[in-house]
Amino acid sequence: MELLKERIRRDGRVYPGGVLKVDSFLNHQMDVKLFGEIGREFQRRFARCDVNRILTIEASGIGIACITAQFFDCPVVFAKKSRTRNISPDVYCARVESFTHGNVSDVLVSREFLGPRDRVLLIDDFLANGAALRGLASLVSQAGAELVGAGVVIEKAFQPGGDALRAQGMRIEALARVKSMSEAGGIEFAD
Ligand code: 5GP
């Protein structure tokens, strides 16, 4: 998605440890008009997949998921992060290691909001090592729902998550795939 790549080139900042900061339009301040274009593009790519539920993870996926859901005309469920192990029978639960914070948390979804009739699209801002999408896919599987695929805004293709998940059969659509990036050399896209 050219518009997005231009924006990343212009406003993205590369930090040590392979972190791309896009706080001025995606992760802190949010450019809702751009989110609209992102949502429209996800809808185009997953058209005719009969998506009836979008699943994301708090916090930074929520805004993108909500705007995207307007194009699918379906509800959004976000997996809640919890520091304590949750073994309640009322929730699905998966462990997720955070790339940016380096900690591990349980992510939870109430059984009320995900079930066997659902055709689920995962939405997130970034794909790096794949832990977040893996955790969300586990929740979908626990619910007996159908996983249609995952839409991510930015895939850091130099990290292993995308390749590993695709090899396991997950359909992933990334709107911008970063091939390489450095503090000095800027950002290069894969395609
Ligand atoms: P993964 O679970 O695939 O390793 O990482 C994806 C999650 O970590 C996303 O939900 C995103 O919030 C966060 N993340 C990973 N890499 C970056 C990055 O370079 N910049 C930002 N802002 N978030 C990232």
CSV table of C-alpha atoms and ligand atoms in Angstrom, one decimal:
chain,number,residue,atom,x,y,z
A,1,MET,CA,0.0,0.0,0.0
A,2,GLU,CA,1.9,2.9,-1.4
A,3,LEU,CA,0.3,5.6,0.7
A,4,LEU,CA,1.3,3.8,3.9
A,5,LYS,CA,4.8,3.2,2.8
A,6,GLU,CA,5.3,6.8,2.0
A,7,ARG,CA,4.0,7.7,5.4
A,8,ILE,CA,6.4,5.2,7.1
A,9,ARG,CA,9.3,6.6,5.1
A,10,ARG,CA,8.4,10.1,6.0
A,11,ASP,CA,7.4,9.8,9.7
A,12,GLY,CA,8.8,6.4,10.9
A,13,ARG,CA,11.7,6.4,13.2
A,14,VAL,CA,14.1,3.5,13.7
A,15,TYR,CA,15.2,2.7,17.2
A,16,PRO,CA,17.9,0.3,18.5
A,17,GLY,CA,16.7,-3.3,18.9
A,18,GLY,CA,14.8,-3.4,15.6
A,19,VAL,CA,11.9,-1.2,16.8
A,20,LEU,CA,10.1,1.1,14.3
A,21,LYS,CA,8.3,4.0,16.0
A,22,VAL,CA,5.2,5.2,14.1
A,23,ASP,CA,3.8,7.2,17.0
A,24,SER,CA,2.8,10.2,15.0
A,25,PHE,CA,0.2,8.3,12.9
A,26,LEU,CA,-0.4,4.8,14.1
A,27,ASN,CA,0.5,4.0,17.7
A,28,HIS,CA,0.0,7.2,19.8
A,29,GLN,CA,-1.5,9.9,17.6
A,30,MET,CA,-3.8,8.2,15.1
A,31,ASP,CA,-4.4,9.4,11.6
A,32,VAL,CA,-8.0,8.2,11.3
A,33,LYS,CA,-8.2,9.1,7.6
A,34,LEU,CA,-5.2,6.8,7.0
A,35,PHE,CA,-6.9,4.1,9.2
A,36,GLY,CA,-9.9,4.4,6.8
A,37,GLU,CA,-7.7,3.6,3.8
A,38,ILE,CA,-6.1,0.7,5.8
A,39,GLY,CA,-9.5,-0.7,6.7
A,40,ARG,CA,-10.7,-0.4,3.1
A,41,GLU,CA,-7.6,-2.2,1.8
A,42,PHE,CA,-8.1,-5.1,4.4
A,43,GLN,CA,-11.7,-5.3,3.3
A,44,ARG,CA,-10.6,-5.5,-0.4
A,45,ARG,CA,-8.1,-8.3,0.4
A,46,PHE,CA,-10.4,-10.3,2.5
A,47,ALA,CA,-13.6,-9.7,0.5
A,48,ARG,CA,-15.7,-12.8,0.0
A,49,CYS,CA,-14.2,-14.5,3.1
A,50,ASP,CA,-17.5,-14.0,5.1
A,51,VAL,CA,-15.7,-12.4,8.0
A,52,ASN,CA,-18.1,-12.0,10.9
A,53,ARG,CA,-15.7,-11.1,13.7
A,54,ILE,CA,-12.5,-9.2,14.0
A,55,LEU,CA,-10.1,-10.2,16.8
A,56,THR,CA,-7.2,-8.0,17.9
A,57,ILE,CA,-5.0,-7.5,21.0
A,58,GLU,CA,-4.8,-4.6,23.3
A,59,ALA,CA,-3.8,-1.9,23.0
A,60,SER,CA,-2.4,-0.7,19.7
A,61,GLY,CA,-4.5,-3.0,17.5
A,62,ILE,CA,-7.8,-1.7,18.8
A,63,GLY,CA,-8.1,1.5,16.8
A,64,ILE,CA,-7.2,-0.1,13.5
A,65,ALA,CA,-9.5,-3.0,14.1
A,66,CYS,CA,-12.4,-0.7,14.9
A,67,ILE,CA,-12.1,1.3,11.7
A,68,THR,CA,-11.5,-1.9,9.7
A,69,ALA,CA,-14.7,-3.5,11.2
A,70,GLN,CA,-16.8,-0.7,9.8
A,71,PHE,CA,-15.9,-2.0,6.3
A,72,PHE,CA,-16.8,-5.6,7.2
A,73,ASP,CA,-19.9,-4.5,9.2
A,74,CYS,CA,-18.9,-6.8,12.1
A,75,PRO,CA,-18.0,-6.5,15.8
A,76,VAL,CA,-14.5,-6.3,17.1
A,77,VAL,CA,-13.3,-8.3,20.1
A,78,PHE,CA,-10.0,-7.5,21.7
A,79,ALA,CA,-7.9,-9.9,23.7
A,80,LYS,CA,-7.2,-8.4,27.1
A,81,LYS,CA,-3.8,-8.7,28.6
A,82,SER,CA,-3.6,-9.9,32.1
A,83,ARG,CA,-0.5,-10.2,34.3
A,84,THR,CA,-2.0,-13.0,36.4
A,85,ARG,CA,-2.6,-16.5,35.1
A,86,ASN,CA,-6.3,-16.8,34.4
A,87,ILE,CA,-7.8,-20.3,34.5
A,88,SER,CA,-11.4,-19.2,34.7
A,89,PRO,CA,-13.7,-21.5,32.7
A,90,ASP,CA,-15.4,-18.4,31.3
A,91,VAL,CA,-12.4,-17.4,29.1
A,92,TYR,CA,-10.1,-18.6,26.4
A,93,CYS,CA,-6.5,-17.9,27.4
A,94,ALA,CA,-3.1,-17.9,25.6
A,95,ARG,CA,0.4,-16.8,26.7
A,96,VAL,CA,2.0,-14.1,24.6
A,97,GLU,CA,5.5,-12.7,24.8
A,98,SER,CA,5.6,-9.0,24.1
A,99,PHE,CA,8.2,-7.9,21.5
A,100,THR,CA,8.3,-4.3,22.6
A,101,HIS,CA,8.0,-4.8,26.4
A,102,GLY,CA,9.9,-8.1,26.7
A,103,ASN,CA,7.4,-9.5,29.2
A,104,VAL,CA,4.9,-12.4,29.0
A,105,SER,CA,1.3,-12.0,29.6
A,106,ASP,CA,-1.9,-14.0,29.3
A,107,VAL,CA,-4.4,-12.8,26.8
A,108,LEU,CA,-8.0,-13.5,27.5
A,109,VAL,CA,-11.2,-13.5,25.6
A,110,SER,CA,-14.6,-14.2,27.1
A,111,ARG,CA,-16.3,-17.3,25.8
A,112,GLU,CA,-19.3,-15.1,25.3
A,113,PHE,CA,-17.7,-13.3,22.4
A,114,LEU,CA,-16.1,-16.0,20.3
A,115,GLY,CA,-17.6,-19.3,19.3
A,116,PRO,CA,-17.9,-22.0,16.6
A,117,ARG,CA,-20.1,-19.9,14.3
A,118,ASP,CA,-17.4,-17.2,13.9
A,119,ARG,CA,-15.2,-16.6,10.9
A,120,VAL,CA,-12.5,-14.5,12.3
A,121,LEU,CA,-10.0,-12.0,10.9
A,122,LEU,CA,-7.1,-11.1,13.1
A,123,ILE,CA,-5.9,-7.5,12.9
A,124,ASP,CA,-2.8,-6.0,14.4
A,125,ASP,CA,-0.5,-3.1,13.9
A,126,PHE,CA,2.9,-5.0,13.6
A,127,LEU,CA,4.1,-8.5,12.9
A,128,ALA,CA,7.6,-9.2,14.2
A,129,ASN,CA,8.2,-12.6,15.8
A,130,GLY,CA,4.6,-13.7,15.5
A,131,ALA,CA,3.8,-14.2,19.1
A,132,ALA,CA,0.8,-11.9,19.1
A,133,LEU,CA,-0.8,-13.5,16.0
A,134,ARG,CA,0.1,-17.0,17.4
A,135,GLY,CA,-1.7,-16.2,20.7
A,136,LEU,CA,-4.7,-14.8,18.9
A,137,ALA,CA,-4.9,-17.9,16.6
A,138,SER,CA,-4.8,-20.1,19.6
A,139,LEU,CA,-7.9,-18.3,21.1
A,140,VAL,CA,-9.7,-18.8,17.8
A,141,SER,CA,-8.9,-22.4,17.8
A,142,GLN,CA,-10.0,-22.9,21.5
A,143,ALA,CA,-13.3,-21.3,20.5
A,144,GLY,CA,-13.8,-23.8,17.6
A,145,ALA,CA,-14.0,-20.8,15.3
A,146,GLU,CA,-12.7,-20.5,11.7
A,147,LEU,CA,-9.5,-18.4,11.2
A,148,VAL,CA,-9.9,-16.6,7.9
A,149,GLY,CA,-6.4,-14.9,8.1
A,150,ALA,CA,-4.6,-12.0,9.6
A,151,GLY,CA,-4.2,-8.4,8.4
A,152,VAL,CA,-1.2,-6.5,9.7
A,153,VAL,CA,-0.4,-3.0,8.9
A,154,ILE,CA,3.4,-3.4,9.1
A,155,GLU,CA,5.3,-6.6,8.8
A,156,LYS,CA,9.0,-6.5,9.8
A,157,ALA,CA,9.9,-9.1,7.2
A,158,PHE,CA,13.5,-9.4,8.6
A,159,GLN,CA,12.0,-11.0,11.7
A,160,PRO,CA,10.8,-14.6,11.5
A,161,GLY,CA,7.1,-14.4,12.4
A,162,GLY,CA,5.6,-13.9,9.0
A,163,ASP,CA,7.5,-16.7,7.3
A,164,ALA,CA,6.9,-19.1,10.2
A,165,LEU,CA,3.1,-18.5,10.4
A,166,ARG,CA,2.7,-18.6,6.6
A,167,ALA,CA,4.5,-21.9,6.6
A,168,GLN,CA,2.0,-23.2,9.1
A,169,GLY,CA,-0.8,-22.2,6.7
A,170,MET,CA,-1.9,-18.9,8.1
A,171,ARG,CA,-3.0,-16.4,5.4
A,172,ILE,CA,-1.3,-13.1,6.3
A,173,GLU,CA,-1.8,-9.8,4.4
A,174,ALA,CA,0.7,-7.1,5.3
A,175,LEU,CA,0.1,-3.6,3.9
A,176,ALA,CA,3.8,-2.7,4.2
A,177,ARG,CA,6.6,-5.2,4.5
A,178,VAL,CA,9.9,-3.8,5.8
A,179,LYS,CA,12.9,-5.7,4.4
A,180,SER,CA,15.5,-3.8,6.4
A,181,MET,CA,15.9,-0.8,8.5
A,182,SER,CA,18.6,1.0,10.4
A,183,GLU,CA,19.0,4.2,12.4
A,184,ALA,CA,21.4,5.6,9.8
A,185,GLY,CA,20.2,4.0,6.5
A,186,GLY,CA,16.5,4.4,6.7
A,187,ILE,CA,13.8,2.0,5.8
A,188,GLU,CA,13.6,-0.4,2.8
A,189,PHE,CA,10.5,-2.3,1.8
A,190,ALA,CA,10.3,-5.9,0.5
A,191,ASP,CA,7.9,-5.2,-2.3
B,1,5GP,P1,5.3,-10.1,17.6
B,1,5GP,O1,4.3,-10.7,18.6
B,1,5GP,O2,4.9,-10.4,16.2
B,1,5GP,O3,6.7,-10.4,17.9
B,1,5GP,O4,5.2,-8.5,17.7
B,1,5GP,C1,4.0,-7.9,17.4
B,1,5GP,C2,3.5,-7.0,18.5
B,1,5GP,O5,4.6,-6.3,19.1
B,1,5GP,C3,2.5,-6.0,17.9
B,1,5GP,O6,1.3,-6.1,18.6
B,1,5GP,C4,3.2,-4.6,18.2
B,1,5GP,O7,2.4,-3.9,19.1
B,1,5GP,C5,4.5,-4.9,18.8
B,1,5GP,N1,5.6,-4.5,17.9
B,1,5GP,C6,6.5,-5.4,17.4
B,1,5GP,N2,7.5,-4.8,16.7
B,1,5GP,C7,7.2,-3.4,16.8
B,1,5GP,C8,7.8,-2.3,16.3
B,1,5GP,O8,8.9,-2.3,15.6
B,1,5GP,N3,7.2,-1.1,16.6
B,1,5GP,C9,6.1,-1.0,17.3
B,1,5GP,N4,5.6,0.2,17.5
B,1,5GP,N5,5.5,-2.1,17.8
B,1,5GP,C10,6.0,-3.3,17.6
